[in-house]
Amino acid sequence: MNIETLRSEFIARYAAQPEIFVRAPGRVNLIGEHTDYNDGFVLPVAIDKCIAIAARKRNDQNVILHSLDFNSTVEFTLDAIQRSAGVDGWSNYAKGVACLLQEAGYKLSPCEAVITGDIPIAAGLSSSAALEVASALMFLAFSDIEMDKIEMALLCQRAENQFIGVNCGIMDQFISVMGQSDHALFLDCRSLNFELVPLHLKGVLEVEGSRSQSKRDFQRYSTVDKSRFIGDEVKIVVCNTKVKRELAGSEYNKRRAECERGVDILKRFLPNITALRDVSVEDFNKYAEHLPPVTRKRCGYVIAENARVLASIEALRARNLGRFGDLMQASHAGLRDEYEVSSVELDAMVEIALNVDGVIGARMTGAGFGGCTVNLVYESAIEEFIQTIGLQYPKKTDIQPEIYVCNVESGAATYRCFGEALR
Ligand code: GLA
């Protein structure tokens, strides 16, 4: 993200210097999918793709937002915020946040802004959450009120739930606010307690043999000389299927309702539960027969995925990357077969990836129905990885993928401008 370009765009549009810059990152989730709204566990990282805003205060009553990427300008007054439609729809994320901040008692100041970003849109990398968080930082910077960071993430989530109408969990907004460079964030979505897990991963011997249990996909892998990856850095590589997640909104809310239905039925046998998070794998196996087949599949997936996140943290602590990769693969299989939110393209992308030597794990990431996969790849294998995906994915799908080798960045931040300098 080039801040000088943003600054010159701002000056060209408003004939003045911006007073602040804010940036909020997108995210990729390593494991723990569709668990956040079930009070469960997730393990996302903030990536080096973000939404950035340059802004300054205005003296009238108006907020003017210009999106460089949509080439659209939206103007509104803070006391009469209406939803936008069509090409201006992007502005609803900022409007929703402004509404919710005002409802929470914050007195906001009018302002003008230029917004841009390099998070691919509708690709499952949380460009919406990043825009919400960046907007919150901008409005808060001009209202001179400090807000607790976690409160801010929760408020952005509420904006998405209430103003946009997607019943999302807390993961995306939380990681965009709280992420830390070179760390994954292990979050308990009920208590919001979290732990930053260091990600300086290097190939160690445990990786050997750990994938033998998944013979179908890994026959080739198991015959390679894995010692070549010992000491090798591990990178997070995101592959974009380039299929936009059109269905995501409606199917997402449906999945959430199915989980709630499951809890209602299981409560008859387990009166103390309030979410799928409270159901152990053993209890689920005992009572699963009382659930209708589809609900049973959905709940079975979520309960197993929560257990996988906990196991993946253990694997990271033990530096057992092979085990971590196995858990990612099991997660993908569950999302594909039980939660049914994968797609032909996501499955193809994962399958191709898993056949490249030096890929530790691969799975779809985010809500599903298109979007991206996340891959853990040894650095020395990245070139081959990119070549293989670039060759085989279009053969299978007729679509050109995009591949991003990601760095893990820190959460959102505000930079105040004093003349030319940023502080
Ligand atoms: C979307 C939602 C998140 C989470 C994921 C699936 O990204 O915004 O809250 O539920 O899907 O894990």
GROMACS .gro file of C-alpha atoms and ligand atoms in nm:
model
  435
    1MET     CA    1   0.000   0.000   0.000
    2ASN     CA    2   0.165   0.323  -0.111
    3ILE     CA    3   0.082   0.601   0.131
    4GLU     CA    4   0.227   0.871  -0.098
    5THR     CA    5  -0.016   0.775  -0.376
    6LEU     CA    6  -0.300   0.796  -0.128
    7ARG     CA    7  -0.177   1.134  -0.010
    8SER     CA    8  -0.159   1.275  -0.364
    9GLU     CA    9  -0.505   1.138  -0.447
   10PHE     CA   10  -0.636   1.310  -0.135
   11ILE     CA   11  -0.472   1.641  -0.225
   12ALA     CA   12  -0.598   1.621  -0.585
   13ARG     CA   13  -0.954   1.566  -0.463
   14TYR     CA   14  -0.981   1.798  -0.161
   15ALA     CA   15  -0.701   2.050  -0.231
   16ALA     CA   16  -0.558   2.005   0.119
   17GLN     CA   17  -0.328   1.774   0.312
   18PRO     CA   18  -0.491   1.483   0.497
   19GLU     CA   19  -0.473   1.501   0.877
   20ILE     CA   20  -0.462   1.129   0.938
   21PHE     CA   21  -0.396   0.798   0.770
   22VAL     CA   22  -0.542   0.475   0.899
   23ARG     CA   23  -0.479   0.122   0.789
   24ALA     CA   24  -0.657  -0.203   0.878
   25PRO     CA   25  -0.537  -0.542   0.753
   26GLY     CA   26  -0.724  -0.832   0.596
   27ARG     CA   27  -0.682  -1.177   0.741
   28VAL     CA   28  -0.635  -1.538   0.660
   29ASN     CA   29  -0.754  -1.805   0.898
   30LEU     CA   30  -0.515  -2.096   0.951
   31ILE     CA   31  -0.774  -2.323   1.114
   32GLY     CA   32  -1.108  -2.296   1.299
   33GLU     CA   33  -1.364  -2.220   1.030
   34HIS     CA   34  -1.727  -2.142   1.111
   35THR     CA   35  -1.647  -2.190   1.476
   36ASP     CA   36  -1.652  -1.825   1.587
   37TYR     CA   37  -2.030  -1.787   1.592
   38ASN     CA   38  -2.051  -2.115   1.783
   39ASP     CA   39  -1.852  -1.963   2.071
   40GLY     CA   40  -1.553  -2.171   1.961
   41PHE     CA   41  -1.185  -2.126   1.871
   42VAL     CA   42  -1.008  -1.973   1.570
   43LEU     CA   43  -0.647  -1.918   1.462
   44PRO     CA   44  -0.625  -1.631   1.211
   45VAL     CA   45  -0.333  -1.407   1.109
   46ALA     CA   46  -0.344  -1.046   0.984
   47ILE     CA   47  -0.186  -1.027   0.639
   48ASP     CA   48   0.011  -0.761   0.452
   49LYS     CA   49  -0.291  -0.653   0.252
   50CYS     CA   50  -0.501  -0.374   0.395
   51ILE     CA   51  -0.758  -0.099   0.357
   52ALA     CA   52  -0.602   0.245   0.393
   53ILE     CA   53  -0.779   0.578   0.442
   54ALA     CA   54  -0.649   0.934   0.424
   55ALA     CA   55  -0.885   1.181   0.589
   56ARG     CA   56  -0.937   1.521   0.745
   57LYS     CA   57  -1.209   1.700   0.940
   58ARG     CA   58  -1.472   1.917   0.768
   59ASN     CA   59  -1.645   2.224   0.902
   60ASP     CA   60  -1.995   2.156   0.769
   61GLN     CA   61  -2.220   1.861   0.856
   62ASN     CA   62  -2.113   1.625   0.577
   63VAL     CA   63  -1.909   1.311   0.550
   64ILE     CA   64  -1.758   1.258   0.204
   65LEU     CA   65  -1.599   0.926   0.124
   66HIS     CA   66  -1.428   0.856  -0.205
   67SER     CA   67  -1.328   0.502  -0.298
   68LEU     CA   68  -1.040   0.485  -0.545
   69ASP     CA   69  -1.107   0.120  -0.616
   70PHE     CA   70  -1.478   0.161  -0.694
   71ASN     CA   71  -1.428   0.508  -0.841
   72SER     CA   72  -1.729   0.623  -0.644
   73THR     CA   73  -1.798   0.912  -0.408
   74VAL     CA   74  -2.061   0.897  -0.136
   75GLU     CA   75  -2.176   1.194   0.069
   76PHE     CA   76  -2.402   1.186   0.375
   77THR     CA   77  -2.482   1.374   0.694
   78LEU     CA   78  -2.420   1.206   1.025
   79ASP     CA   79  -2.772   1.262   1.157
   80ALA     CA   80  -2.945   1.100   0.857
   81ILE     CA   81  -2.750   0.793   0.751
   82GLN     CA   82  -2.921   0.586   0.481
   83ARG     CA   83  -2.799   0.265   0.320
   84SER     CA   84  -2.648   0.299  -0.028
   85ALA     CA   85  -2.728   0.063  -0.315
   86GLY     CA   86  -2.550  -0.054  -0.632
   87VAL     CA   87  -2.205   0.079  -0.703
   88ASP     CA   88  -2.204   0.280  -0.379
   89GLY     CA   89  -2.272  -0.031  -0.169
   90TRP     CA   90  -1.912  -0.038  -0.041
   91SER     CA   91  -1.988   0.271   0.168
   92ASN     CA   92  -2.236   0.081   0.387
   93TYR     CA   93  -1.950  -0.066   0.587
   94ALA     CA   94  -1.837   0.283   0.686
   95LYS     CA   95  -2.194   0.407   0.731
   96GLY     CA   96  -2.281   0.110   0.950
   97VAL     CA   97  -1.986   0.182   1.175
   98ALA     CA   98  -2.077   0.552   1.197
   99CYS     CA   99  -2.435   0.460   1.292
  100LEU     CA  100  -2.330   0.215   1.560
  101LEU     CA  101  -2.072   0.455   1.705
  102GLN     CA  102  -2.339   0.724   1.734
  103GLU     CA  103  -2.585   0.479   1.888
  104ALA     CA  104  -2.315   0.397   2.143
  105GLY     CA  105  -2.305   0.766   2.237
  106TYR     CA  106  -1.999   0.886   2.045
  107LYS     CA  107  -2.023   1.233   1.900
  108LEU     CA  108  -1.868   1.207   1.555
  109SER     CA  109  -1.721   1.485   1.352
  110PRO     CA  110  -1.785   1.539   0.978
  111CYS     CA  111  -1.487   1.449   0.760
  112GLU     CA  112  -1.368   1.380   0.408
  113ALA     CA  113  -1.166   1.081   0.302
  114VAL     CA  114  -1.006   0.884   0.023
  115ILE     CA  115  -1.017   0.508   0.064
  116THR     CA  116  -0.819   0.238  -0.114
  117GLY     CA  117  -0.708  -0.116  -0.052
  118ASP     CA  118  -0.520  -0.414  -0.189
  119ILE     CA  119  -0.729  -0.688  -0.024
  120PRO     CA  120  -0.906  -0.868  -0.308
  121ILE     CA  121  -1.280  -0.806  -0.272
  122ALA     CA  122  -1.524  -1.091  -0.197
  123ALA     CA  123  -1.229  -1.331  -0.186
  124GLY     CA  124  -1.268  -1.441   0.176
  125LEU     CA  125  -0.979  -1.228   0.306
  126SER     CA  126  -1.202  -0.991   0.507
  127SER     CA  127  -1.190  -0.674   0.305
  128SER     CA  128  -1.526  -0.581   0.463
  129ALA     CA  129  -1.405  -0.620   0.819
  130ALA     CA  130  -1.092  -0.421   0.731
  131LEU     CA  131  -1.306  -0.140   0.589
  132GLU     CA  132  -1.521  -0.141   0.903
  133VAL     CA  133  -1.218  -0.126   1.130
  134ALA     CA  134  -1.045   0.143   0.923
  135SER     CA  135  -1.366   0.351   0.923
  136ALA     CA  136  -1.400   0.313   1.299
  137LEU     CA  137  -1.043   0.435   1.350
  138MET     CA  138  -1.106   0.732   1.123
  139PHE     CA  139  -1.428   0.841   1.298
  140LEU     CA  140  -1.273   0.786   1.640
  141ALA     CA  141  -0.961   0.986   1.549
  142PHE     CA  142  -1.180   1.288   1.480
  143SER     CA  143  -1.403   1.246   1.782
  144ASP     CA  144  -1.105   1.261   2.021
  145ILE     CA  145  -1.240   0.974   2.224
  146GLU     CA  146  -1.039   0.666   2.303
  147MET     CA  147  -1.218   0.339   2.256
  148ASP     CA  148  -1.102   0.006   2.389
  149LYS     CA  149  -0.969  -0.199   2.096
  150ILE     CA  150  -1.178  -0.506   2.167
  151GLU     CA  151  -1.489  -0.289   2.209
  152MET     CA  152  -1.411  -0.145   1.868
  153ALA     CA  153  -1.388  -0.491   1.708
  154LEU     CA  154  -1.722  -0.584   1.867
  155LEU     CA  155  -1.883  -0.265   1.743
  156CYS     CA  156  -1.762  -0.332   1.387
  157GLN     CA  157  -1.906  -0.683   1.408
  158ARG     CA  158  -2.240  -0.539   1.520
  159ALA     CA  159  -2.231  -0.299   1.224
  160GLU     CA  160  -2.195  -0.596   0.991
  161ASN     CA  161  -2.473  -0.788   1.168
  162GLN     CA  162  -2.720  -0.503   1.195
  163PHE     CA  163  -2.643  -0.264   0.910
  164ILE     CA  164  -2.520  -0.508   0.643
  165GLY     CA  165  -2.733  -0.804   0.756
  166VAL     CA  166  -2.464  -1.074   0.763
  167ASN     CA  167  -2.473  -1.258   1.092
  168CYS     CA  168  -2.094  -1.299   1.107
  169GLY     CA  169  -1.890  -1.393   1.412
  170ILE     CA  170  -1.613  -1.188   1.571
  171MET     CA  171  -1.305  -1.340   1.406
  172ASP     CA  172  -1.246  -1.101   1.115
  173GLN     CA  173  -1.286  -0.773   1.301
  174PHE     CA  174  -1.092  -0.905   1.601
  175ILE     CA  175  -0.785  -1.009   1.403
  176SER     CA  176  -0.790  -0.689   1.198
  177VAL     CA  177  -0.770  -0.492   1.523
  178MET     CA  178  -0.557  -0.720   1.742
  179GLY     CA  179  -0.323  -0.902   1.502
  180GLN     CA  180   0.051  -0.892   1.561
  181SER     CA  181   0.329  -0.933   1.305
  182ASP     CA  182   0.477  -1.283   1.285
  183HIS     CA  183   0.210  -1.420   1.521
  184ALA     CA  184  -0.112  -1.611   1.478
  185LEU     CA  185  -0.394  -1.517   1.713
  186PHE     CA  186  -0.552  -1.804   1.902
  187LEU     CA  187  -0.889  -1.667   2.007
  188ASP     CA  188  -1.156  -1.804   2.234
  189CYS     CA  189  -1.461  -1.646   2.071
  190ARG     CA  190  -1.669  -1.680   2.388
  191SER     CA  191  -1.447  -1.513   2.647
  192LEU     CA  192  -1.244  -1.317   2.388
  193ASN     CA  193  -0.932  -1.430   2.571
  194PHE     CA  194  -0.655  -1.467   2.320
  195GLU     CA  195  -0.297  -1.576   2.288
  196LEU     CA  196  -0.047  -1.460   2.026
  197VAL     CA  197   0.131  -1.768   1.896
  198PRO     CA  198   0.478  -1.702   1.744
  199LEU     CA  199   0.499  -1.802   1.381
  200HIS     CA  200   0.871  -1.828   1.318
  201LEU     CA  201   0.817  -2.172   1.182
  202LYS     CA  202   1.101  -2.373   1.047
  203GLY     CA  203   1.111  -2.725   0.912
  204VAL     CA  204   1.202  -2.977   1.180
  205LEU     CA  205   1.228  -3.351   1.178
  206GLU     CA  206   0.878  -3.420   1.309
  207VAL     CA  207   0.744  -3.340   0.968
  208GLU     CA  208   0.862  -3.681   0.851
  209GLY     CA  209   0.602  -3.948   0.810
  210SER     CA  210   0.327  -3.754   0.976
  211ARG     CA  211   0.115  -3.752   0.665
  212SER     CA  212   0.125  -4.125   0.602
  213GLN     CA  213  -0.233  -4.154   0.731
  214SER     CA  214  -0.365  -3.969   0.429
  215LYS     CA  215  -0.230  -4.201   0.164
  216ARG     CA  216  -0.457  -4.096  -0.120
  217ASP     CA  217  -0.320  -3.746  -0.137
  218PHE     CA  218   0.031  -3.800  -0.013
  219GLN     CA  219   0.180  -4.105  -0.173
  220ARG     CA  220   0.413  -3.889  -0.372
  221TYR     CA  221   0.507  -3.675  -0.075
  222SER     CA  222   0.604  -3.970   0.136
  223THR     CA  223   0.867  -4.080  -0.116
  224VAL     CA  224   1.047  -3.744  -0.120
  225ASP     CA  225   1.362  -3.673   0.073
  226LYS     CA  226   1.214  -3.441   0.334
  227SER     CA  227   1.548  -3.359   0.492
  228ARG     CA  228   1.578  -3.085   0.230
  229PHE     CA  229   1.319  -2.882   0.424
  230ILE     CA  230   1.486  -2.900   0.764
  231GLY     CA  231   1.566  -2.546   0.878
  232ASP     CA  232   1.360  -2.402   0.595
  233GLU     CA  233   1.125  -2.110   0.678
  234VAL     CA  234   0.754  -2.177   0.641
  235LYS     CA  235   0.549  -1.923   0.447
  236ILE     CA  236   0.177  -1.864   0.437
  237VAL     CA  237   0.065  -1.870   0.076
  238VAL     CA  238  -0.289  -1.772  -0.020
  239CYS     CA  239  -0.439  -1.894  -0.348
  240ASN     CA  240  -0.735  -1.705  -0.487
  241THR     CA  241  -0.972  -1.927  -0.689
  242LYS     CA  242  -1.106  -1.604  -0.843
  243VAL     CA  243  -1.457  -1.731  -0.781
  244LYS     CA  244  -1.637  -1.463  -0.583
  245ARG     CA  245  -1.830  -1.574  -0.277
  246GLU     CA  246  -2.171  -1.477  -0.416
  247LEU     CA  247  -2.372  -1.725  -0.211
  248ALA     CA  248  -2.189  -1.655   0.106
  249GLY     CA  249  -2.439  -1.416   0.269
  250SER     CA  250  -2.752  -1.628   0.252
  251GLU     CA  251  -2.584  -1.968   0.298
  252TYR     CA  252  -2.379  -1.827   0.584
  253ASN     CA  253  -2.687  -1.726   0.778
  254LYS     CA  254  -2.842  -2.064   0.700
  255ARG     CA  255  -2.543  -2.252   0.843
  256ARG     CA  256  -2.560  -2.041   1.154
  257ALA     CA  257  -2.930  -2.120   1.197
  258GLU     CA  258  -2.859  -2.493   1.154
  259CYS     CA  259  -2.603  -2.480   1.433
  260GLU     CA  260  -2.852  -2.302   1.659
  261ARG     CA  261  -3.113  -2.565   1.578
  262GLY     CA  262  -2.863  -2.835   1.674
  263VAL     CA  263  -2.799  -2.667   2.010
  264ASP     CA  264  -3.176  -2.646   2.077
  265ILE     CA  265  -3.219  -3.019   2.022
  266LEU     CA  266  -2.902  -3.124   2.207
  267LYS     CA  267  -3.013  -2.912   2.504
  268ARG     CA  268  -3.280  -3.169   2.580
  269PHE     CA  269  -3.001  -3.410   2.668
  270LEU     CA  270  -2.733  -3.164   2.774
  271PRO     CA  271  -2.927  -2.889   2.955
  272ASN     CA  272  -2.616  -2.687   3.043
  273ILE     CA  273  -2.500  -2.613   2.690
  274THR     CA  274  -2.556  -2.275   2.527
  275ALA     CA  275  -2.347  -2.325   2.210
  276LEU     CA  276  -2.181  -2.607   2.014
  277ARG     CA  277  -1.861  -2.508   2.190
  278ASP     CA  278  -1.997  -2.677   2.502
  279VAL     CA  279  -2.051  -3.015   2.337
  280SER     CA  280  -1.768  -3.267   2.360
  281VAL     CA  281  -1.702  -3.511   2.077
  282GLU     CA  282  -1.805  -3.796   2.312
  283ASP     CA  283  -2.137  -3.636   2.407
  284PHE     CA  284  -2.206  -3.556   2.046
  285ASN     CA  285  -2.155  -3.917   1.944
  286LYS     CA  286  -2.394  -4.021   2.221
  287TYR     CA  287  -2.680  -3.793   2.116
  288ALA     CA  288  -2.619  -3.725   1.745
  289GLU     CA  289  -2.888  -3.972   1.640
  290HIS     CA  290  -3.155  -3.733   1.774
  291LEU     CA  291  -3.059  -3.466   1.521
  292PRO     CA  292  -3.199  -3.451   1.167
  293PRO     CA  293  -2.931  -3.569   0.917
  294VAL     CA  294  -2.827  -3.226   0.782
  295THR     CA  295  -2.814  -3.065   1.127
  296ARG     CA  296  -2.613  -3.365   1.248
  297LYS     CA  297  -2.353  -3.315   0.975
  298ARG     CA  298  -2.322  -2.942   1.041
  299CYS     CA  299  -2.288  -2.981   1.417
  300GLY     CA  300  -2.050  -3.277   1.386
  301TYR     CA  301  -1.821  -3.063   1.174
  302VAL     CA  302  -1.819  -2.767   1.417
  303ILE     CA  303  -1.754  -2.983   1.722
  304ALA     CA  304  -1.467  -3.164   1.549
  305GLU     CA  305  -1.324  -2.836   1.415
  306ASN     CA  306  -1.310  -2.686   1.763
  307ALA     CA  307  -1.116  -2.990   1.880
  308ARG     CA  308  -0.885  -2.952   1.580
  309VAL     CA  309  -0.801  -2.592   1.669
  310LEU     CA  310  -0.698  -2.699   2.019
  311ALA     CA  311  -0.492  -2.983   1.873
  312SER     CA  312  -0.331  -2.747   1.623
  313ILE     CA  313  -0.211  -2.519   1.903
  314GLU     CA  314  -0.051  -2.820   2.070
  315ALA     CA  315   0.110  -2.912   1.739
  316LEU     CA  316   0.250  -2.559   1.697
  317ARG     CA  317   0.386  -2.560   2.051
  318ALA     CA  318   0.552  -2.893   1.983
  319ARG     CA  319   0.674  -2.758   1.647
  320ASN     CA  320   0.507  -3.054   1.484
  321LEU     CA  321   0.423  -2.906   1.148
  322GLY     CA  322   0.328  -3.240   0.998
  323ARG     CA  323   0.050  -3.274   1.254
  324PHE     CA  324  -0.059  -2.917   1.188
  325GLY     CA  325  -0.082  -2.996   0.817
  326ASP     CA  326  -0.291  -3.307   0.885
  327LEU     CA  327  -0.533  -3.098   1.092
  328MET     CA  328  -0.565  -2.843   0.812
  329GLN     CA  329  -0.646  -3.122   0.572
  330ALA     CA  330  -0.908  -3.271   0.805
  331SER     CA  331  -1.058  -2.923   0.841
  332HIS     CA  332  -1.092  -2.890   0.465
  333ALA     CA  333  -1.249  -3.234   0.435
  334GLY     CA  334  -1.506  -3.140   0.701
  335LEU     CA  335  -1.589  -2.812   0.532
  336ARG     CA  336  -1.630  -2.994   0.202
  337ASP     CA  337  -1.825  -3.302   0.313
  338GLU     CA  338  -2.011  -3.206   0.632
  339TYR     CA  339  -2.045  -2.831   0.643
  340GLU     CA  340  -2.074  -2.818   0.263
  341VAL     CA  341  -1.931  -2.472   0.210
  342SER     CA  342  -1.644  -2.563  -0.023
  343SER     CA  343  -1.662  -2.553  -0.403
  344VAL     CA  344  -1.524  -2.745  -0.699
  345GLU     CA  345  -1.260  -2.475  -0.746
  346LEU     CA  346  -1.153  -2.468  -0.378
  347ASP     CA  347  -1.128  -2.848  -0.376
  348ALA     CA  348  -0.922  -2.846  -0.696
  349MET     CA  349  -0.689  -2.581  -0.555
  350VAL     CA  350  -0.633  -2.779  -0.233
  351GLU     CA  351  -0.576  -3.105  -0.417
  352ILE     CA  352  -0.320  -2.954  -0.654
  353ALA     CA  353  -0.140  -2.788  -0.364
  354LEU     CA  354  -0.118  -3.104  -0.155
  355ASN     CA  355   0.067  -3.281  -0.433
  356VAL     CA  356   0.353  -3.032  -0.433
  357ASP     CA  357   0.657  -3.142  -0.231
  358GLY     CA  358   0.709  -2.904   0.056
  359VAL     CA  359   0.343  -2.817   0.115
  360ILE     CA  360   0.271  -2.877   0.483
  361GLY     CA  361  -0.104  -2.816   0.469
  362ALA     CA  362  -0.374  -2.665   0.251
  363ARG     CA  363  -0.739  -2.583   0.310
  364MET     CA  364  -1.011  -2.339   0.213
  365THR     CA  365  -1.022  -2.034   0.436
  366GLY     CA  366  -1.302  -1.795   0.532
  367ALA     CA  367  -1.673  -1.845   0.478
  368GLY     CA  368  -1.637  -2.060   0.164
  369PHE     CA  369  -1.837  -2.085  -0.161
  370GLY     CA  370  -1.537  -1.949  -0.350
  371GLY     CA  371  -1.262  -1.721  -0.229
  372CYS     CA  372  -0.921  -1.844  -0.119
  373THR     CA  373  -0.724  -2.136   0.014
  374VAL     CA  374  -0.449  -2.104   0.273
  375ASN     CA  375  -0.132  -2.307   0.233
  376LEU     CA  376   0.171  -2.360   0.455
  377VAL     CA  377   0.467  -2.404   0.224
  378TYR     CA  378   0.840  -2.440   0.280
  379GLU     CA  379   1.019  -2.141   0.132
  380SER     CA  380   1.239  -2.348  -0.098
  381ALA     CA  381   0.927  -2.509  -0.246
  382ILE     CA  382   0.743  -2.185  -0.321
  383GLU     CA  383   0.863  -2.147  -0.677
  384GLU     CA  384   0.749  -2.495  -0.768
  385PHE     CA  385   0.425  -2.437  -0.580
  386ILE     CA  386   0.346  -2.122  -0.777
  387GLN     CA  387   0.433  -2.288  -1.106
  388THR     CA  388   0.225  -2.596  -1.036
  389ILE     CA  389  -0.085  -2.404  -0.926
  390GLY     CA  390  -0.043  -2.164  -1.219
  391LEU     CA  391  -0.033  -2.455  -1.462
  392GLN     CA  392  -0.278  -2.706  -1.319
  393TYR     CA  393  -0.555  -2.489  -1.174
  394PRO     CA  394  -0.648  -2.327  -1.508
  395LYS     CA  395  -0.639  -2.672  -1.672
  396LYS     CA  396  -0.896  -2.798  -1.424
  397THR     CA  397  -1.117  -2.491  -1.402
  398ASP     CA  398  -1.048  -2.259  -1.694
  399ILE     CA  399  -0.973  -1.983  -1.445
  400GLN     CA  400  -0.644  -1.798  -1.387
  401PRO     CA  401  -0.570  -1.802  -1.014
  402GLU     CA  402  -0.390  -1.537  -0.811
  403ILE     CA  403  -0.127  -1.638  -0.560
  404TYR     CA  404  -0.008  -1.423  -0.269
  405VAL     CA  405   0.292  -1.512  -0.056
  406CYS     CA  406   0.189  -1.334   0.263
  407ASN     CA  407   0.372  -1.176   0.551
  408VAL     CA  408   0.198  -1.165   0.885
  409GLU     CA  409   0.137  -0.805   0.985
  410SER     CA  410   0.020  -0.611   1.289
  411GLY     CA  411  -0.336  -0.499   1.347
  412ALA     CA  412  -0.497  -0.169   1.251
  413ALA     CA  413  -0.332   0.165   1.329
  414THR     CA  414  -0.383   0.542   1.300
  415TYR     CA  415  -0.105   0.776   1.189
  416ARG     CA  416  -0.143   1.146   1.255
  417CYS     CA  417   0.020   1.383   1.006
  418PHE     CA  418   0.227   1.675   1.121
  419GLY     CA  419   0.329   1.857   0.806
  420GLU     CA  420   0.498   1.596   0.595
  421ALA     CA  421   0.585   1.359   0.878
  422LEU     CA  422   0.374   1.076   1.010
  423ARG     CA  423   0.364   0.990   1.375
  424GLA     C1  424  -1.663  -1.510   0.765
  424GLA     C2  425  -1.718  -1.446   0.893
  424GLA     C3  426  -1.640  -1.494   1.015
  424GLA     C4  427  -1.630  -1.646   1.020
  424GLA     C5  428  -1.584  -1.703   0.885
  424GLA     C6  429  -1.590  -1.852   0.881
  424GLA     O1  430  -1.535  -1.465   0.740
  424GLA     O2  431  -1.711  -1.306   0.884
  424GLA     O3  432  -1.701  -1.443   1.131
  424GLA     O4  433  -1.751  -1.703   1.062
  424GLA     O5  434  -1.663  -1.652   0.778
  424GLA     O6  435  -1.500  -1.908   0.969
   0.00000   0.00000   0.00000
